[in-house]
Coordinates of C-alpha atoms in Angstrom, one line a residue:
M1031 CA 22.2 13.1 14.5
A1032 CA 18.1 12.8 15.3
R1033 CA 16.8 10.5 17.7
I1034 CA 13.7 8.6 16.2
A1035 CA 11.4 6.3 18.3
V1036 CA 9.6 3.7 15.9
I1037 CA 6.6 2.3 17.5
G1038 CA 5.8 -1.2 16.2
A1039 CA 8.1 -3.7 14.2
G1040 CA 5.9 -4.4 11.2
T1041 CA 7.5 -4.8 7.9
G1042 CA 6.5 -1.1 7.0
A1043 CA 7.8 0.3 10.3
M1044 CA 10.9 -1.6 10.0
A1045 CA 11.5 -0.2 6.4
A1046 CA 11.3 3.3 7.7
A1047 CA 13.9 2.3 10.4
A1048 CA 16.4 0.9 8.2
R1049 CA 16.2 3.9 5.6
L1050 CA 16.4 6.4 8.6
A1051 CA 19.4 4.5 10.3
V1052 CA 20.9 4.9 6.8
A1053 CA 20.4 8.4 6.7
G1054 CA 22.5 9.0 10.0
D1055 CA 19.5 9.1 12.3
K1056 CA 19.8 7.0 15.9
V1057 CA 16.4 4.8 15.1
T1058 CA 14.9 2.8 18.4
V1059 CA 12.2 0.5 17.7
Y1060 CA 9.6 -0.5 20.4
E1061 CA 7.6 -3.7 20.0
R1062 CA 4.7 -4.6 22.3
S1063 CA 5.3 -8.3 21.2
A1064 CA 8.5 -10.6 21.5
S1065 CA 9.5 -10.7 18.2
Y1066 CA 9.6 -8.5 14.8
G1067 CA 7.2 -9.0 11.7
G1068 CA 4.0 -7.9 12.9
S1069 CA 1.2 -9.8 11.0
V1070 CA 4.2 -11.6 9.1
G1071 CA 4.2 -14.4 11.4
R1072 CA 5.0 -18.1 11.4
H1073 CA 3.8 -21.0 13.5
E1074 CA 6.0 -24.3 14.1
H1075 CA 4.9 -27.5 15.2
E1076 CA 6.8 -30.9 15.3
G1077 CA 8.9 -30.0 12.1
F1078 CA 5.9 -28.3 10.2
V1079 CA 6.1 -24.3 9.7
F1080 CA 3.6 -22.1 8.4
D1081 CA 3.1 -18.6 7.6
T1082 CA 0.4 -17.1 9.7
G1083 CA 0.3 -13.7 7.5
P1084 CA 0.9 -13.0 3.8
G1085 CA 1.6 -16.1 1.9
L1086 CA 2.7 -14.6 -1.2
L1087 CA 4.6 -11.4 -2.3
H1088 CA 3.2 -9.5 -5.5
L1089 CA 5.1 -6.6 -5.9
P1090 CA 8.9 -7.5 -5.2
A1091 CA 10.5 -4.4 -6.5
V1092 CA 9.5 -2.4 -3.2
Q1093 CA 11.6 -4.9 -1.4
R1094 CA 14.3 -4.8 -3.7
D1095 CA 14.5 -0.8 -3.5
L1096 CA 14.8 -1.3 0.2
F1097 CA 17.7 -3.5 0.1
V1098 CA 19.5 -1.4 -2.6
K1099 CA 19.1 1.6 -0.3
T1100 CA 20.2 0.0 2.8
G1101 CA 23.2 -2.0 1.9
K1102 CA 25.4 -3.9 -0.3
E1103 CA 23.8 -7.1 -0.3
S1104 CA 20.6 -7.2 -2.6
L1105 CA 17.4 -8.9 -1.6
E1106 CA 18.0 -11.9 -3.7
Q1107 CA 21.3 -12.1 -1.5
C1108 CA 19.4 -12.2 1.7
V1109 CA 16.4 -14.6 0.8
T1110 CA 15.4 -16.8 -1.8
L1111 CA 12.5 -15.5 -4.3
T1112 CA 10.8 -18.2 -6.4
Q1113 CA 8.2 -16.9 -8.8
V1114 CA 4.9 -19.2 -8.4
D1115 CA 3.7 -20.8 -11.6
P1116 CA 0.9 -21.4 -12.3
A1117 CA 0.4 -18.4 -10.1
S1118 CA -3.2 -19.7 -9.1
R1119 CA -6.1 -22.1 -9.5
H1120 CA -9.4 -21.4 -9.3
L1121 CA -12.4 -24.1 -8.7
F1122 CA -15.7 -22.5 -9.3
A1123 CA -19.1 -23.8 -7.9
D1124 CA -20.1 -25.1 -11.4
G1125 CA -17.3 -27.4 -10.9
T1126 CA -15.1 -25.5 -13.6
A1127 CA -11.5 -25.3 -13.0
L1128 CA -8.9 -22.6 -14.3
S1129 CA -5.1 -22.5 -13.5
L1130 CA -3.7 -19.0 -14.4
P1131 CA 0.1 -18.8 -15.6
N1132 CA 2.4 -16.3 -13.9
A1133 CA 2.9 -12.9 -15.2
S1134 CA 1.5 -13.7 -18.7
R1135 CA -1.0 -11.8 -20.0
A1136 CA -1.5 -13.7 -23.2
G1137 CA -1.3 -16.9 -21.2
V1138 CA -3.9 -15.9 -18.7
A1139 CA -6.2 -15.2 -21.9
S1140 CA -5.6 -18.5 -23.2
A1141 CA -6.4 -20.4 -20.1
L1142 CA -9.6 -18.5 -19.7
D1143 CA -10.7 -19.3 -23.1
A1144 CA -9.8 -23.0 -22.7
A1145 CA -11.6 -23.0 -19.4
L1146 CA -14.6 -20.9 -19.5
G1147 CA -15.3 -20.6 -23.4
A1148 CA -14.2 -18.4 -26.4
G1149 CA -14.5 -14.6 -25.7
A1150 CA -13.6 -14.9 -21.7
G1151 CA -9.8 -14.2 -22.1
E1152 CA -10.9 -11.3 -24.5
R1153 CA -13.2 -9.9 -21.9
W1154 CA -10.7 -10.4 -19.2
S1155 CA -7.7 -8.9 -21.3
G1156 CA -10.0 -5.9 -22.2
F1157 CA -10.7 -5.3 -18.4
L1158 CA -7.0 -5.5 -17.5
E1159 CA -6.2 -2.8 -20.3
R1160 CA -8.6 -0.5 -18.5
A1161 CA -7.0 -1.5 -15.1
R1162 CA -3.5 -0.6 -16.6
D1163 CA -4.9 2.8 -17.6
A1164 CA -6.3 3.1 -13.8
W1165 CA -2.8 2.3 -13.0
D1166 CA -1.1 4.5 -14.9
R1167 CA -3.4 7.5 -13.8
S1168 CA -3.2 6.9 -10.1
R1169 CA 0.5 4.9 -9.7
R1170 CA 2.0 7.9 -8.7
P1171 CA -0.2 10.2 -6.0
L1172 CA -1.6 6.7 -4.8
L1173 CA 1.4 4.8 -4.2
E1174 CA 4.9 7.0 -4.7
E1175 CA 4.0 10.4 -3.0
P1176 CA 2.8 11.3 0.4
L1177 CA -0.7 12.0 0.5
R1178 CA -0.9 15.5 -1.0
A1179 CA -3.1 18.3 0.5
D1180 CA -5.3 18.1 -2.2
H1181 CA -5.9 14.4 -1.9
Q1182 CA -9.3 15.0 -3.2
V1183 CA -8.2 14.4 -6.5
L1184 CA -7.8 10.8 -5.6
G1185 CA -11.8 11.1 -4.8
R1186 CA -12.2 10.4 -8.7
D1187 CA -12.0 6.8 -9.8
P1188 CA -9.6 6.5 -12.3
Y1189 CA -11.0 3.1 -13.9
P1190 CA -12.2 4.0 -17.4
A1191 CA -15.2 1.8 -17.0
L1192 CA -17.4 1.1 -20.2
R1193 CA -20.3 3.0 -21.1
Q1194 CA -23.4 0.6 -21.0
R1195 CA -26.3 1.7 -23.2
R1196 CA -29.5 0.7 -21.4
L1197 CA -32.7 2.1 -23.1
L1198 CA -32.9 5.7 -22.4
R1199 CA -29.8 5.7 -20.2
T1200 CA -26.1 5.1 -20.1
R1201 CA -24.3 3.3 -17.1
Q1202 CA -20.8 2.7 -16.2
A1203 CA -19.5 0.2 -13.6
A1204 CA -18.5 2.4 -10.3
T1205 CA -17.8 -0.8 -8.1
V1206 CA -16.2 -4.2 -8.4
A1207 CA -19.1 -6.3 -8.6
E1208 CA -20.8 -3.9 -11.4
I1209 CA -17.5 -4.3 -13.3
G1210 CA -18.2 -8.1 -12.9
A1211 CA -21.8 -7.8 -14.1
W1212 CA -21.7 -5.4 -16.6
E1213 CA -18.2 -5.6 -18.3
L1214 CA -17.1 -9.3 -17.7
A1215 CA -20.5 -10.8 -18.1
D1216 CA -19.9 -14.2 -16.7
A1217 CA -20.3 -15.3 -13.5
R1218 CA -17.1 -17.3 -12.8
L1219 CA -15.1 -14.0 -14.4
A1220 CA -17.0 -12.1 -11.9
A1221 CA -16.3 -14.4 -8.9
L1222 CA -12.6 -14.3 -10.0
L1223 CA -12.7 -10.5 -9.9
D1224 CA -14.7 -10.7 -6.4
G1225 CA -12.2 -13.0 -5.2
Y1226 CA -9.3 -10.6 -5.6
A1227 CA -10.9 -7.9 -3.8
L1228 CA -12.4 -9.9 -0.9
S1229 CA -8.7 -11.7 -0.4
Y1230 CA -7.7 -8.1 0.4
G1231 CA -10.5 -7.3 2.9
L1232 CA -12.8 -5.2 0.4
D1233 CA -16.3 -5.9 -0.2
P1234 CA -17.1 -6.1 -3.8
R1235 CA -20.4 -4.7 -3.8
T1236 CA -18.9 -1.0 -2.4
A1237 CA -15.1 -1.0 -3.4
P1238 CA -14.8 1.3 -6.4
A1239 CA -13.8 0.1 -9.6
S1240 CA -10.2 1.3 -9.2
A1241 CA -9.7 -2.1 -7.3
A1242 CA -9.0 -3.1 -10.6
L1243 CA -5.6 -2.2 -9.5
L1244 CA -5.1 -5.3 -7.4
P1245 CA -5.3 -8.1 -10.1
Y1246 CA -3.6 -5.8 -12.6
M1247 CA -0.8 -5.6 -10.1
E1248 CA -0.5 -9.6 -9.5
Q1249 CA -1.1 -10.1 -13.1
T1250 CA 1.9 -7.9 -14.4
F1251 CA 4.4 -7.9 -11.5
G1252 CA 3.7 -11.8 -10.9
S1253 CA 3.2 -13.8 -7.5
W1254 CA 6.3 -14.8 -5.6
Y1255 CA 7.1 -17.1 -2.6
V1256 CA 9.9 -16.6 -0.4
M1257 CA 11.9 -20.3 0.4
G1258 CA 11.5 -21.1 4.2
G1259 CA 8.2 -19.2 4.2
M1260 CA 7.1 -15.1 4.1
R1261 CA 8.6 -14.9 7.5
E1262 CA 12.1 -14.9 5.9
L1263 CA 11.4 -11.8 4.3
A1264 CA 10.6 -10.4 7.5
R1265 CA 13.8 -11.6 9.3
A1266 CA 15.8 -10.2 6.3
V1267 CA 14.3 -6.8 7.0
Y1268 CA 15.0 -7.0 10.7
E1269 CA 18.6 -8.2 9.9
R1270 CA 19.3 -5.5 7.6
C1271 CA 18.0 -2.9 10.5
V1272 CA 20.0 -4.7 13.0
A1273 CA 23.1 -4.1 10.5
R1274 CA 22.6 -0.4 10.2
K1275 CA 22.4 -0.1 13.9
V1276 CA 18.8 0.1 14.8
G1277 CA 17.9 -0.7 18.1
F1278 CA 15.0 -3.1 19.0
V1279 CA 13.2 -3.3 22.4
F1280 CA 10.8 -5.8 22.6
G1281 CA 8.1 -6.7 25.2
A1282 CA 8.0 -2.7 25.4
E1283 CA 4.3 -1.5 24.8
V1284 CA 3.6 2.0 24.1
V1285 CA 0.9 3.7 25.7
R1286 CA 1.3 7.1 24.5
V1287 CA 3.0 9.5 22.2
V1288 CA 4.8 12.0 24.4
E1289 CA 4.2 16.0 23.6
K1290 CA 6.2 18.8 24.3
D1291 CA 6.0 22.4 23.1
G1292 CA 3.5 21.2 20.4
R1293 CA 5.7 18.5 18.8
A1294 CA 6.4 15.0 19.2
A1295 CA 9.0 14.5 21.7
G1296 CA 9.2 10.7 22.7
V1297 CA 6.9 7.9 23.9
E1298 CA 5.7 6.6 27.1
L1299 CA 6.0 2.9 27.7
A1300 CA 3.5 0.6 29.8
G1301 CA 5.6 0.8 32.8
G1302 CA 5.8 4.7 33.0
E1303 CA 9.2 4.9 31.6
V1304 CA 9.7 8.1 28.8
A1305 CA 12.3 7.4 26.1
E1306 CA 12.9 10.9 24.7
A1307 CA 12.9 11.5 21.0
D1308 CA 13.4 14.1 18.3
R1309 CA 10.6 12.7 15.9
V1310 CA 8.1 9.6 16.3
V1311 CA 7.4 7.0 13.7
L1312 CA 4.0 5.5 14.5
G1313 CA 3.9 2.0 13.0
V1314 CA 0.7 0.8 14.3
R1315 CA -3.3 1.5 13.9
P1316 CA -3.9 5.0 15.7
H1317 CA -6.0 5.0 18.5
A1318 CA -7.0 7.8 21.0
G1319 CA -5.0 6.5 24.0
L1320 CA -1.8 6.4 21.9
V1321 CA -2.3 9.6 20.3
P1322 CA -5.3 12.1 20.0
A1323 CA -7.3 11.8 16.7
Q1324 CA -7.3 15.4 16.1
Q1325 CA -3.2 15.4 15.9
V1326 CA -3.2 12.4 13.3
W1327 CA -6.2 14.1 11.1
G1328 CA -8.7 16.5 11.3
A1329 CA -11.0 18.8 9.4
G1330 CA -9.9 18.8 5.6
D1331 CA -7.6 15.7 6.2
V1332 CA -8.8 11.9 5.6
T1333 CA -10.8 10.3 8.1
V1334 CA -11.8 7.1 9.0
R1335 CA -14.6 5.8 6.6
P1336 CA -17.8 4.7 8.3
G1337 CA -19.4 1.4 7.8
P1338 CA -18.6 -2.1 8.5
A1339 CA -15.6 -3.1 10.8
V1340 CA -12.8 -4.3 8.5
P1341 CA -12.3 -7.7 8.0
G1342 CA -9.8 -10.1 9.6
R1343 CA -8.5 -13.6 8.8
F1344 CA -9.5 -17.2 9.6
V1345 CA -6.4 -19.3 9.0
V1346 CA -6.1 -23.2 9.7
L1347 CA -2.7 -24.9 9.6
L1348 CA -2.7 -28.5 8.8
S1349 CA 0.2 -31.0 9.4
L1350 CA -0.4 -33.5 6.8
R1351 CA 0.8 -37.2 6.4
G1352 CA 1.5 -38.1 2.8
A1353 CA 3.6 -36.3 0.1
R1354 CA 2.8 -33.5 -1.9
E1355 CA 1.9 -34.5 -5.2
A1356 CA 4.3 -33.7 -8.0
D1357 CA 1.7 -31.9 -9.9
A1358 CA 0.2 -29.8 -7.0
V1359 CA -0.6 -26.2 -7.2
H1360 CA 1.1 -23.6 -4.9
R1361 CA -2.2 -21.9 -4.5
S1362 CA -5.7 -22.9 -5.0
V1363 CA -9.0 -20.6 -4.5
V1364 CA -12.0 -22.5 -4.0
H1365 CA -14.9 -19.8 -4.5
S1366 CA -18.1 -19.8 -2.9
A1367 CA -21.1 -21.0 -4.4
D1368 CA -23.2 -17.7 -3.1
G1369 CA -20.8 -14.9 -3.2
A1370 CA -23.5 -12.4 -2.5
A1371 CA -24.5 -14.4 0.8
E1372 CA -20.8 -14.8 1.9
Q1373 CA -20.3 -10.8 1.2
E1374 CA -23.1 -10.2 3.5
A1375 CA -22.1 -12.6 6.1
V1376 CA -18.4 -11.0 6.1
F1377 CA -19.4 -7.5 6.1
G1378 CA -22.4 -8.0 8.1
G1379 CA -20.6 -9.4 11.1
R1380 CA -21.8 -12.8 10.8
V1381 CA -19.9 -16.4 10.0
A1382 CA -20.1 -17.2 6.1
A1383 CA -21.8 -20.7 5.5
H1384 CA -19.8 -21.1 2.3
P1385 CA -16.6 -18.8 2.3
T1386 CA -14.2 -18.6 -0.3
V1387 CA -10.9 -20.6 0.8
T1388 CA -7.6 -20.1 -0.4
V1389 CA -5.6 -23.2 -0.2
L1390 CA -1.6 -22.5 -0.2
R1391 CA 0.6 -25.9 -0.3
P1392 CA 4.3 -24.4 -1.1
D1393 CA 6.9 -26.9 -2.5
D1394 CA 9.3 -26.0 0.2
P1395 CA 11.2 -28.6 2.2
A1396 CA 11.4 -26.1 5.1
T1397 CA 8.0 -26.3 6.0
R1398 CA 7.7 -30.2 6.6
P1399 CA 9.6 -32.6 8.5
D1400 CA 10.3 -34.8 5.7
A1401 CA 9.2 -35.5 2.0
A1402 CA 6.6 -37.7 3.2
H1403 CA 4.7 -35.0 5.1
E1404 CA 3.1 -31.8 3.8
A1405 CA 2.1 -28.1 5.4
V1406 CA -1.1 -26.8 4.3
T1407 CA -2.7 -23.5 5.0
L1408 CA -6.1 -22.7 4.5
T1409 CA -7.6 -18.8 4.9
A1410 CA -10.8 -17.0 4.5
T1411 CA -11.5 -13.4 4.9
V1412 CA -14.1 -13.3 8.0
A1413 CA -15.9 -10.9 9.9
P1414 CA -13.3 -9.2 12.8
Q1415 CA -13.7 -10.4 16.6
G1416 CA -16.4 -8.4 18.0
P1417 CA -19.1 -8.8 15.7
V1418 CA -18.1 -12.6 15.8
D1419 CA -16.8 -14.4 19.1
W1420 CA -13.8 -15.8 17.5
T1421 CA -12.9 -16.9 21.1
D1422 CA -15.9 -19.5 21.2
P1423 CA -14.6 -23.0 20.9
A1424 CA -17.8 -24.2 19.0
V1425 CA -17.5 -21.5 16.9
R1426 CA -14.0 -21.7 16.0
Q1427 CA -14.5 -25.5 15.1
R1428 CA -17.1 -25.4 13.2
F1429 CA -15.8 -22.9 10.9
A1430 CA -12.5 -24.8 10.5
D1431 CA -14.3 -28.2 9.5
V1432 CA -16.3 -25.9 6.9
L1433 CA -12.8 -24.6 5.8
V1434 CA -11.4 -28.3 5.4
E1435 CA -14.7 -29.7 3.8
R1436 CA -14.4 -26.7 1.1
A1437 CA -10.6 -27.3 0.6
E1438 CA -11.1 -31.0 -0.2
A1439 CA -12.1 -29.4 -3.8
A1440 CA -8.6 -28.7 -4.0
V1441 CA -6.6 -31.5 -2.1
P1442 CA -8.9 -34.7 -2.3
G1443 CA -8.9 -36.7 0.5
L1444 CA -7.4 -34.0 2.9
R1445 CA -9.2 -35.0 6.1
E1446 CA -8.2 -38.6 6.0
R1447 CA -4.4 -37.0 5.9
I1448 CA -4.4 -34.7 8.9
L1449 CA -2.2 -35.4 11.7
H1450 CA -2.4 -31.8 13.6
T1451 CA -4.7 -28.8 13.0
Q1452 CA -4.0 -25.2 14.6
V1453 CA -6.6 -22.6 14.0
R1454 CA -5.7 -18.7 14.1
T1455 CA -8.6 -16.5 13.9
P1456 CA -8.6 -12.6 14.2
A1457 CA -8.9 -12.9 18.1
E1458 CA -5.4 -14.2 17.8
T1459 CA -4.4 -11.5 15.5
E1460 CA -5.8 -8.9 17.8
A1461 CA -4.0 -10.5 20.8
G1462 CA -0.5 -10.7 18.8
T1463 CA -0.4 -7.4 16.9
G1464 CA -2.8 -5.2 19.2
A1465 CA -5.0 -4.6 15.9
E1466 CA -8.7 -4.0 16.9
G1467 CA -10.7 -6.6 16.1
G1468 CA -8.0 -8.6 14.5
S1469 CA -8.6 -6.4 11.4
V1470 CA -6.3 -6.6 8.6
P1471 CA -5.8 -3.1 6.9
P1472 CA -6.9 -3.1 2.9
P1473 CA -4.6 -1.4 0.4
A1474 CA -5.8 2.4 -0.5
L1475 CA -7.9 3.1 -3.3
A1476 CA -8.7 6.0 -5.2
G1477 CA -12.4 6.6 -6.0
A1478 CA -15.5 6.8 -3.8
G1479 CA -14.7 10.3 -2.9
G1480 CA -11.5 9.4 -0.9
A1481 CA -13.3 7.0 1.3
Y1482 CA -10.7 4.1 0.8
L1483 CA -7.8 6.3 1.6
H1484 CA -5.9 6.3 4.9
P1485 CA -4.3 8.8 6.9
G1486 CA -1.6 10.6 5.5
N1487 CA 2.3 9.8 6.7
L1488 CA 2.7 13.4 7.5
T1489 CA 0.4 14.3 10.6
R1490 CA -0.8 17.5 12.1
L1491 CA 1.6 17.1 15.3
P1492 CA 5.0 18.2 14.3
G1493 CA 7.4 15.6 14.6
L1494 CA 5.1 12.3 14.3
Y1495 CA 4.9 10.2 10.9
L1496 CA 2.4 7.3 10.1
A1497 CA 3.7 4.3 8.6
G1498 CA 2.8 0.5 8.2
G1499 CA -0.6 -0.7 6.9
W1500 CA -3.0 1.6 8.8
S1501 CA -1.6 4.5 6.9
H1502 CA -0.9 5.8 3.2
P1503 CA -0.8 3.8 1.0
G1504 CA -2.5 1.1 3.0
G1505 CA -2.0 -2.5 3.8
G1506 CA -0.4 -5.6 2.1
L1507 CA 3.7 -6.2 2.0
A1508 CA 3.9 -3.7 -1.0
H1509 CA 2.0 -1.2 0.3
A1510 CA 3.2 -1.2 3.8
G1511 CA 6.9 -1.2 2.3
M1512 CA 5.9 2.0 0.4
S1513 CA 4.7 3.8 3.5
G1514 CA 8.1 3.1 5.0
T1515 CA 9.8 5.0 2.1
L1516 CA 7.6 7.7 2.3
V1517 CA 8.2 8.4 5.9
A1518 CA 12.0 8.4 5.6
G1519 CA 11.6 10.8 2.8
L1520 CA 9.5 13.1 4.9
V1521 CA 12.2 12.9 7.9
V1522 CA 15.1 13.2 5.7
E1523 CA 14.0 15.9 2.9
G1524 CA 11.5 17.5 5.1
D1525 CA 7.6 18.4 4.7
D1526 CA 8.3 19.3 0.9
F1527 CA 9.2 15.7 -0.1
R1528 CA 7.4 15.0 -3.4
G1529 CA 7.8 11.1 -3.4
S1530 CA 10.3 8.5 -4.6
R1531 CA 11.8 8.5 -7.9

């Protein structure tokens, strides 16, 4: 029985912990905060309940596999999953409204034709067919296998972009923005695609065309909500860990991975206490004080890409008087009137004047005190803490007001219904999770010479492994869960582990 120390109680780290405990190891999780879940948080106020992290689940098969492999009770026996339909409603700057059905390619095409005009559905369907090809080409090495030594193969973009003939030359889309301009050929379709990238913290102007996988996954596998809020999923994973005898130590900040005889040998806590271990799983973003960079990656390995800091999220939690309308949509996206200016601001370290706003209105009695009230969450992707001072009360208030004003396109009369407002910025994310700048890790992408990959789960320091959104295959509930699967496979089966089956 090996002693394994896990740093952080995010969902990816807990997924690794549960799987390792089932394999017979003695697992202890050290978490700096007072609770589990990492970015999958919850805020409660006078009977109103809000998710402060992800609001929807897009690849539930990852969580289903975790529960199948770690106990008798299935995921659906531990939480109540519901498909969100329509999956989303989109409001564009020209006044166009578009509702997309959940997990129905034909339905999406019909909705696009009806809202945007004949041919829009065909262009989007053609794009998704190419996205499916990219999925088939990259799914296993990108998501289901540890990052290979020859990871440079993922530097080639798997998206089969259309060849565009322009006078004496041929061009192909290499970025999300170019797909929108050259293949979708409609400003609203381009804004739809840009919105997917931006919601994951990716700059459409530079994100490789392989980011087409993101709308493909959502529209193929569907959008799901966990009744009671997404925090219920984190609770279920935590309880599965406890049932498998995983130990948790909360309020325990790990300041250093202990090295002995050239391998990871435990963790040092902030008070100076050392907890010995045979292996260490790092479930938080690696930084120099915790573990030297050369021990995580070095020459020939994936390195942190240069460029703008990774964005965070600005969240406004609204307690509202008045009942949710019967025909209200769970998720609405109010698109920016100037996407280029928004992207320039977010990735240039400034506050956007006209942000894209996601409005979540779950039809869930557990989120409100009674049927005469409603809990609504507004979210925008923003520059991280540092380039913008999100602790400044004036900056916070102005931007919160902007989000409420823009959200009224989705919820008419919103401002008059507000009983209470709670704002969470990248500053709160940094304080709560320890993520520098309150940044939220994006998913890994193939293409762009490997610039959008994350450090591999197997590090250069024997006995040290990486799990969670800051490691392969990147951020998001599904991707972080996959990282836990990969780490458990590497620990149990050894460095020759070739991925889940």
